[in-house]
Amino acid sequence: MSYISAPSSNYKEVIKLELTSNFTISASGGGSWSQTGNDLYLTAIAYPSIAKLTTSRIAVVDESTDTLRAYDWDGTDFSQVGNALSITSLQRPCVTALSSTRVAVTDQNANTLTTYDFDGTDWSATGNSYTMTGLGNRPKCQYYGRANEVVICSDGAGGNLESFSFDGTDWTSASNQVAGSTGGEVNLTMLDTDKIALADKNGALETWEFDGTDWTQTGNTLTITGVSNPCISAFATDQVAFVDAGNEDLRVYQFDGTDWAEIGTELNLALVTNQLLALEWLTGFDFAFLDDQNDDLRVYTNSGGATITDNLANDLFDTIFEAADEFSISGSASNNGSGYTVTTLTDGDNMTVGGALTNETGVFTISIDVQDNDVLTGLNGVFVSR
């Protein structure tokens, strides 16, 4: 160990500080986007829908091939696993996962909600289909954290939200029907148990919560201009990835309990106007994406980011955090990635960095390379390891 001594004005020294304290890491997707791995071409799909079965397995359904299929992701490539199940005359289907081996599928043509199980090789229908009168255009179903329950929103039902429960044999209504979206082309994603985000073609992005009887909106509606065929997928209880065929941008929006706001950097995907899209969170900041013009199944990754908060709030950390843009960071908590790079300052007890993958509070060590004379002068007399 040694002390930092104030350097001369014409000499730039690099000092490594190892800081051990109780920190809270709050991860976010407020970074930039890039494609990860290779495309998998799927022949002639239309109106695709994706559901996450596990962090490396998805279910895909579409109306052109009239099939339900499973694909595995190995970090570089997608490959089909098991056999496809043919479903007669599918129209505007939507799939949501109830477990790692069970999905629910809505079908506009038959006005049905049906359960399917996957044994690793084959898909099979389980129990009875539920027929809904006037399900209408592009019905969307979404699991929301209650076992074997989904919420459905459809244009044909006036944009109403209603929950349904599956007992292993039959689906039954599990809530009152309430007025949801009036915009059409609705897309849903689960934020938390009994909480969903809803987007529609009018550009509305909203939060809805379920009390066991009714769905009610929480907070304000964000109106996004130029939206067509929106898709959203949550990767945190307050953040969603968002893409639509009108703006053609892959984005991140964050909900603070009252309002939605965009964070991070958009990626323009150069899509075709009015093409149909599917987006589903896999793990970390990885998202499966599929469109019905290129017919390519691919993964996009957000570089992420995090705020690190020193819970002891002592003067040493205040001094360092106040000069956060002068540092690079490496090191990790027990479940975090390393190689953080400081990006922006939050306040005297916080710094924002890139690369963290989880939300976590605990005692761990961060190594910081100090590379600026003014900062070193400010830290004069502090113990460091060199």
PDB file of C-alpha atoms in Angstrom, residues 143-308:
ATOM      1  CA  TYR A 143     -48.674 -14.306 -19.423  1.00  0.00           C
ATOM      2  CA  TYR A 144     -48.469 -11.946 -16.431  1.00  0.00           C
ATOM      3  CA  GLY A 145     -47.009 -13.983 -13.573  1.00  0.00           C
ATOM      4  CA  ARG A 146     -50.047 -15.849 -12.248  1.00  0.00           C
ATOM      5  CA  ALA A 147     -49.793 -19.584 -12.907  1.00  0.00           C
ATOM      6  CA  ASN A 148     -51.551 -20.596 -16.126  1.00  0.00           C
ATOM      7  CA  GLU A 149     -53.162 -17.185 -16.636  1.00  0.00           C
ATOM      8  CA  VAL A 150     -52.989 -14.837 -19.625  1.00  0.00           C
ATOM      9  CA  VAL A 151     -54.430 -11.443 -20.424  1.00  0.00           C
ATOM     10  CA  ILE A 152     -55.865 -10.898 -23.907  1.00  0.00           C
ATOM     11  CA  CYS A 153     -56.353  -7.659 -25.798  1.00  0.00           C
ATOM     12  CA  SER A 154     -57.866  -7.581 -29.296  1.00  0.00           C
ATOM     13  CA  ASP A 155     -59.184  -5.053 -31.779  1.00  0.00           C
ATOM     14  CA  GLY A 156     -62.308  -7.136 -32.278  1.00  0.00           C
ATOM     15  CA  ALA A 157     -63.202  -6.837 -28.598  1.00  0.00           C
ATOM     16  CA  GLY A 158     -62.870  -3.057 -28.784  1.00  0.00           C
ATOM     17  CA  GLY A 159     -59.343  -3.154 -27.403  1.00  0.00           C
ATOM     18  CA  ASN A 160     -60.608  -4.583 -24.129  1.00  0.00           C
ATOM     19  CA  LEU A 161     -58.358  -6.337 -21.632  1.00  0.00           C
ATOM     20  CA  GLU A 162     -59.528  -9.583 -20.044  1.00  0.00           C
ATOM     21  CA  SER A 163     -57.752 -12.343 -18.100  1.00  0.00           C
ATOM     22  CA  PHE A 164     -58.214 -16.063 -18.625  1.00  0.00           C
ATOM     23  CA  SER A 165     -57.157 -18.999 -16.450  1.00  0.00           C
ATOM     24  CA  PHE A 166     -56.309 -22.584 -17.491  1.00  0.00           C
ATOM     25  CA  ASP A 167     -57.015 -25.434 -15.028  1.00  0.00           C
ATOM     26  CA  GLY A 168     -55.250 -28.122 -17.073  1.00  0.00           C
ATOM     27  CA  THR A 169     -58.339 -28.865 -19.132  1.00  0.00           C
ATOM     28  CA  ASP A 170     -60.332 -25.694 -19.734  1.00  0.00           C
ATOM     29  CA  TRP A 171     -59.846 -21.948 -20.018  1.00  0.00           C
ATOM     30  CA  THR A 172     -62.250 -19.676 -18.132  1.00  0.00           C
ATOM     31  CA  SER A 173     -62.536 -15.918 -17.749  1.00  0.00           C
ATOM     32  CA  ALA A 174     -60.600 -14.701 -14.691  1.00  0.00           C
ATOM     33  CA  SER A 175     -61.420 -10.977 -14.672  1.00  0.00           C
ATOM     34  CA  ASN A 176     -63.863  -8.331 -15.718  1.00  0.00           C
ATOM     35  CA  GLN A 177     -63.434  -7.025 -19.236  1.00  0.00           C
ATOM     36  CA  VAL A 178     -62.193  -3.440 -19.195  1.00  0.00           C
ATOM     37  CA  ALA A 179     -61.532  -0.903 -21.933  1.00  0.00           C
ATOM     38  CA  GLY A 180     -57.844  -1.023 -22.852  1.00  0.00           C
ATOM     39  CA  SER A 181     -56.371   0.207 -26.133  1.00  0.00           C
ATOM     40  CA  THR A 182     -58.438   1.934 -28.779  1.00  0.00           C
ATOM     41  CA  GLY A 183     -55.508   2.261 -31.162  1.00  0.00           C
ATOM     42  CA  GLY A 184     -55.352  -1.223 -32.660  1.00  0.00           C
ATOM     43  CA  GLU A 185     -52.301  -3.344 -33.497  1.00  0.00           C
ATOM     44  CA  VAL A 186     -51.808  -3.891 -29.770  1.00  0.00           C
ATOM     45  CA  ASN A 187     -48.727  -5.515 -28.270  1.00  0.00           C
ATOM     46  CA  LEU A 188     -48.299  -6.591 -24.633  1.00  0.00           C
ATOM     47  CA  THR A 189     -45.407  -7.574 -22.368  1.00  0.00           C
ATOM     48  CA  MET A 190     -45.130  -8.552 -18.693  1.00  0.00           C
ATOM     49  CA  LEU A 191     -43.272  -6.094 -16.455  1.00  0.00           C
ATOM     50  CA  ASP A 192     -43.937  -7.890 -13.172  1.00  0.00           C
ATOM     51  CA  THR A 193     -46.555 -10.150 -11.632  1.00  0.00           C
ATOM     52  CA  ASP A 194     -49.930  -8.502 -12.330  1.00  0.00           C
ATOM     53  CA  LYS A 195     -48.294  -5.691 -14.303  1.00  0.00           C
ATOM     54  CA  ILE A 196     -47.967  -5.315 -18.080  1.00  0.00           C
ATOM     55  CA  ALA A 197     -46.905  -2.709 -20.617  1.00  0.00           C
ATOM     56  CA  LEU A 198     -49.165  -2.070 -23.608  1.00  0.00           C
ATOM     57  CA  ALA A 199     -48.302  -0.438 -26.937  1.00  0.00           C
ATOM     58  CA  ASP A 200     -50.539   0.254 -29.938  1.00  0.00           C
ATOM     59  CA  LYS A 201     -50.392   1.738 -33.450  1.00  0.00           C
ATOM     60  CA  ASN A 202     -51.512   5.153 -32.178  1.00  0.00           C
ATOM     61  CA  GLY A 203     -48.140   5.302 -30.454  1.00  0.00           C
ATOM     62  CA  ALA A 204     -49.515   4.764 -26.951  1.00  0.00           C
ATOM     63  CA  LEU A 205     -47.154   3.184 -24.411  1.00  0.00           C
ATOM     64  CA  GLU A 206     -48.913   2.445 -21.120  1.00  0.00           C
ATOM     65  CA  THR A 207     -48.634   0.498 -17.863  1.00  0.00           C
ATOM     66  CA  TRP A 208     -51.542  -1.618 -16.594  1.00  0.00           C
ATOM     67  CA  GLU A 209     -51.959  -3.476 -13.278  1.00  0.00           C
ATOM     68  CA  PHE A 210     -54.291  -6.294 -12.198  1.00  0.00           C
ATOM     69  CA  ASP A 211     -55.885  -6.470  -8.731  1.00  0.00           C
ATOM     70  CA  GLY A 212     -57.372  -9.929  -9.199  1.00  0.00           C
ATOM     71  CA  THR A 213     -60.612  -8.562 -10.622  1.00  0.00           C
ATOM     72  CA  ASP A 214     -59.893  -5.619 -12.903  1.00  0.00           C
ATOM     73  CA  TRP A 215     -57.093  -4.204 -15.032  1.00  0.00           C
ATOM     74  CA  THR A 216     -56.434  -0.481 -14.470  1.00  0.00           C
ATOM     75  CA  GLN A 217     -53.923   1.889 -16.029  1.00  0.00           C
ATOM     76  CA  THR A 218     -51.075   3.126 -13.826  1.00  0.00           C
ATOM     77  CA  GLY A 219     -49.343   6.398 -14.610  1.00  0.00           C
ATOM     78  CA  ASN A 220     -49.553   8.367 -17.820  1.00  0.00           C
ATOM     79  CA  THR A 221     -49.642   7.419 -21.490  1.00  0.00           C
ATOM     80  CA  LEU A 222     -46.565   8.205 -23.563  1.00  0.00           C
ATOM     81  CA  THR A 223     -47.464   8.953 -27.184  1.00  0.00           C
ATOM     82  CA  ILE A 224     -44.736   7.959 -29.648  1.00  0.00           C
ATOM     83  CA  THR A 225     -45.076   9.483 -33.102  1.00  0.00           C
ATOM     84  CA  GLY A 226     -44.973   7.584 -36.402  1.00  0.00           C
ATOM     85  CA  VAL A 227     -45.723   4.147 -34.949  1.00  0.00           C
ATOM     86  CA  SER A 228     -46.831   1.164 -37.038  1.00  0.00           C
ATOM     87  CA  ASN A 229     -47.020  -2.480 -35.920  1.00  0.00           C
ATOM     88  CA  PRO A 230     -45.285  -1.956 -32.542  1.00  0.00           C
ATOM     89  CA  CYS A 231     -43.555  -4.713 -30.600  1.00  0.00           C
ATOM     90  CA  ILE A 232     -42.418  -4.474 -26.975  1.00  0.00           C
ATOM     91  CA  SER A 233     -40.604  -6.862 -24.674  1.00  0.00           C
ATOM     92  CA  ALA A 234     -39.762  -6.217 -21.024  1.00  0.00           C
ATOM     93  CA  PHE A 235     -36.373  -7.134 -19.564  1.00  0.00           C
ATOM     94  CA  ALA A 236     -36.833  -5.387 -16.214  1.00  0.00           C
ATOM     95  CA  THR A 237     -39.809  -4.376 -14.094  1.00  0.00           C
ATOM     96  CA  ASP A 238     -39.511  -0.810 -15.388  1.00  0.00           C
ATOM     97  CA  GLN A 239     -37.933  -1.149 -18.850  1.00  0.00           C
ATOM     98  CA  VAL A 240     -38.982  -2.433 -22.261  1.00  0.00           C
ATOM     99  CA  ALA A 241     -37.320  -2.840 -25.624  1.00  0.00           C
ATOM    100  CA  PHE A 242     -39.496  -1.294 -28.337  1.00  0.00           C
ATOM    101  CA  VAL A 243     -39.494  -1.558 -32.128  1.00  0.00           C
ATOM    102  CA  ASP A 244     -42.045  -0.661 -34.780  1.00  0.00           C
ATOM    103  CA  ALA A 245     -42.252  -0.725 -38.571  1.00  0.00           C
ATOM    104  CA  GLY A 246     -43.061   2.973 -38.860  1.00  0.00           C
ATOM    105  CA  ASN A 247     -39.991   4.429 -37.173  1.00  0.00           C
ATOM    106  CA  GLU A 248     -37.902   1.292 -37.809  1.00  0.00           C
ATOM    107  CA  ASP A 249     -35.896   1.960 -34.629  1.00  0.00           C
ATOM    108  CA  LEU A 250     -34.996  -0.436 -31.833  1.00  0.00           C
ATOM    109  CA  ARG A 251     -35.268   1.541 -28.590  1.00  0.00           C
ATOM    110  CA  VAL A 252     -35.498   1.287 -24.798  1.00  0.00           C
ATOM    111  CA  TYR A 253     -38.174   2.973 -22.696  1.00  0.00           C
ATOM    112  CA  GLN A 254     -38.179   3.251 -18.899  1.00  0.00           C
ATOM    113  CA  PHE A 255     -41.138   3.742 -16.524  1.00  0.00           C
ATOM    114  CA  ASP A 256     -40.565   5.722 -13.316  1.00  0.00           C
ATOM    115  CA  GLY A 257     -43.914   4.845 -11.762  1.00  0.00           C
ATOM    116  CA  THR A 258     -45.670   7.764 -13.441  1.00  0.00           C
ATOM    117  CA  ASP A 259     -44.176   8.385 -16.880  1.00  0.00           C
ATOM    118  CA  TRP A 260     -42.415   6.534 -19.676  1.00  0.00           C
ATOM    119  CA  ALA A 261     -39.262   8.040 -21.212  1.00  0.00           C
ATOM    120  CA  GLU A 262     -36.778   6.846 -23.818  1.00  0.00           C
ATOM    121  CA  ILE A 263     -33.232   6.037 -22.640  1.00  0.00           C
ATOM    122  CA  GLY A 264     -30.089   4.959 -24.469  1.00  0.00           C
ATOM    123  CA  THR A 265     -29.290   5.049 -28.182  1.00  0.00           C
ATOM    124  CA  GLU A 266     -31.629   3.888 -30.952  1.00  0.00           C
ATOM    125  CA  LEU A 267     -30.659   1.463 -33.717  1.00  0.00           C
ATOM    126  CA  ASN A 268     -32.362   1.908 -37.097  1.00  0.00           C
ATOM    127  CA  LEU A 269     -33.154  -1.520 -38.587  1.00  0.00           C
ATOM    128  CA  ALA A 270     -34.055  -0.277 -42.097  1.00  0.00           C
ATOM    129  CA  LEU A 271     -37.333  -2.182 -42.038  1.00  0.00           C
ATOM    130  CA  VAL A 272     -40.046  -2.255 -44.674  1.00  0.00           C
ATOM    131  CA  THR A 273     -43.101  -0.090 -43.951  1.00  0.00           C
ATOM    132  CA  ASN A 274     -46.018  -2.117 -42.531  1.00  0.00           C
ATOM    133  CA  GLN A 275     -44.029  -5.289 -42.163  1.00  0.00           C
ATOM    134  CA  LEU A 276     -44.914  -7.458 -39.184  1.00  0.00           C
ATOM    135  CA  LEU A 277     -42.449  -7.885 -36.356  1.00  0.00           C
ATOM    136  CA  ALA A 278     -41.830 -10.031 -33.292  1.00  0.00           C
ATOM    137  CA  LEU A 279     -39.511  -9.201 -30.374  1.00  0.00           C
ATOM    138  CA  GLU A 280     -38.800 -11.226 -27.224  1.00  0.00           C
ATOM    139  CA  TRP A 281     -36.309 -10.838 -24.371  1.00  0.00           C
ATOM    140  CA  LEU A 282     -33.994 -13.831 -23.868  1.00  0.00           C
ATOM    141  CA  THR A 283     -31.503 -13.003 -21.090  1.00  0.00           C
ATOM    142  CA  GLY A 284     -29.298 -10.141 -19.974  1.00  0.00           C
ATOM    143  CA  PHE A 285     -29.705  -7.547 -22.731  1.00  0.00           C
ATOM    144  CA  ASP A 286     -30.298 -10.085 -25.561  1.00  0.00           C
ATOM    145  CA  PHE A 287     -33.525 -10.003 -27.595  1.00  0.00           C
ATOM    146  CA  ALA A 288     -34.796 -12.369 -30.292  1.00  0.00           C
ATOM    147  CA  PHE A 289     -36.199 -10.532 -33.321  1.00  0.00           C
ATOM    148  CA  LEU A 290     -38.128 -11.702 -36.382  1.00  0.00           C
ATOM    149  CA  ASP A 291     -39.786  -9.865 -39.271  1.00  0.00           C
ATOM    150  CA  ASP A 292     -41.936 -11.132 -42.122  1.00  0.00           C
ATOM    151  CA  GLN A 293     -40.114  -9.366 -44.972  1.00  0.00           C
ATOM    152  CA  ASN A 294     -36.559 -10.620 -44.482  1.00  0.00           C
ATOM    153  CA  ASP A 295     -37.839 -13.746 -42.705  1.00  0.00           C
ATOM    154  CA  ASP A 296     -34.681 -13.697 -40.576  1.00  0.00           C
ATOM    155  CA  LEU A 297     -34.581 -14.779 -36.932  1.00  0.00           C
ATOM    156  CA  ARG A 298     -31.762 -12.919 -35.183  1.00  0.00           C
ATOM    157  CA  VAL A 299     -30.589 -11.525 -31.836  1.00  0.00           C
ATOM    158  CA  TYR A 300     -29.965  -7.888 -30.950  1.00  0.00           C
ATOM    159  CA  THR A 301     -27.992  -6.977 -27.838  1.00  0.00           C
ATOM    160  CA  ASN A 302     -28.066  -3.760 -25.858  1.00  0.00           C
ATOM    161  CA  SER A 303     -24.731  -2.725 -24.325  1.00  0.00           C
ATOM    162  CA  GLY A 304     -26.594  -2.019 -21.114  1.00  0.00           C
ATOM    163  CA  GLY A 305     -25.461   0.125 -18.256  1.00  0.00           C
ATOM    164  CA  ALA A 306     -25.814   0.495 -14.524  1.00  0.00           C
ATOM    165  CA  THR A 307     -25.723   2.945 -11.680  1.00  0.00           C
ATOM    166  CA  ILE A 308     -23.376   1.958  -8.856  1.00  0.00           C
TER     167      ILE A 308
END
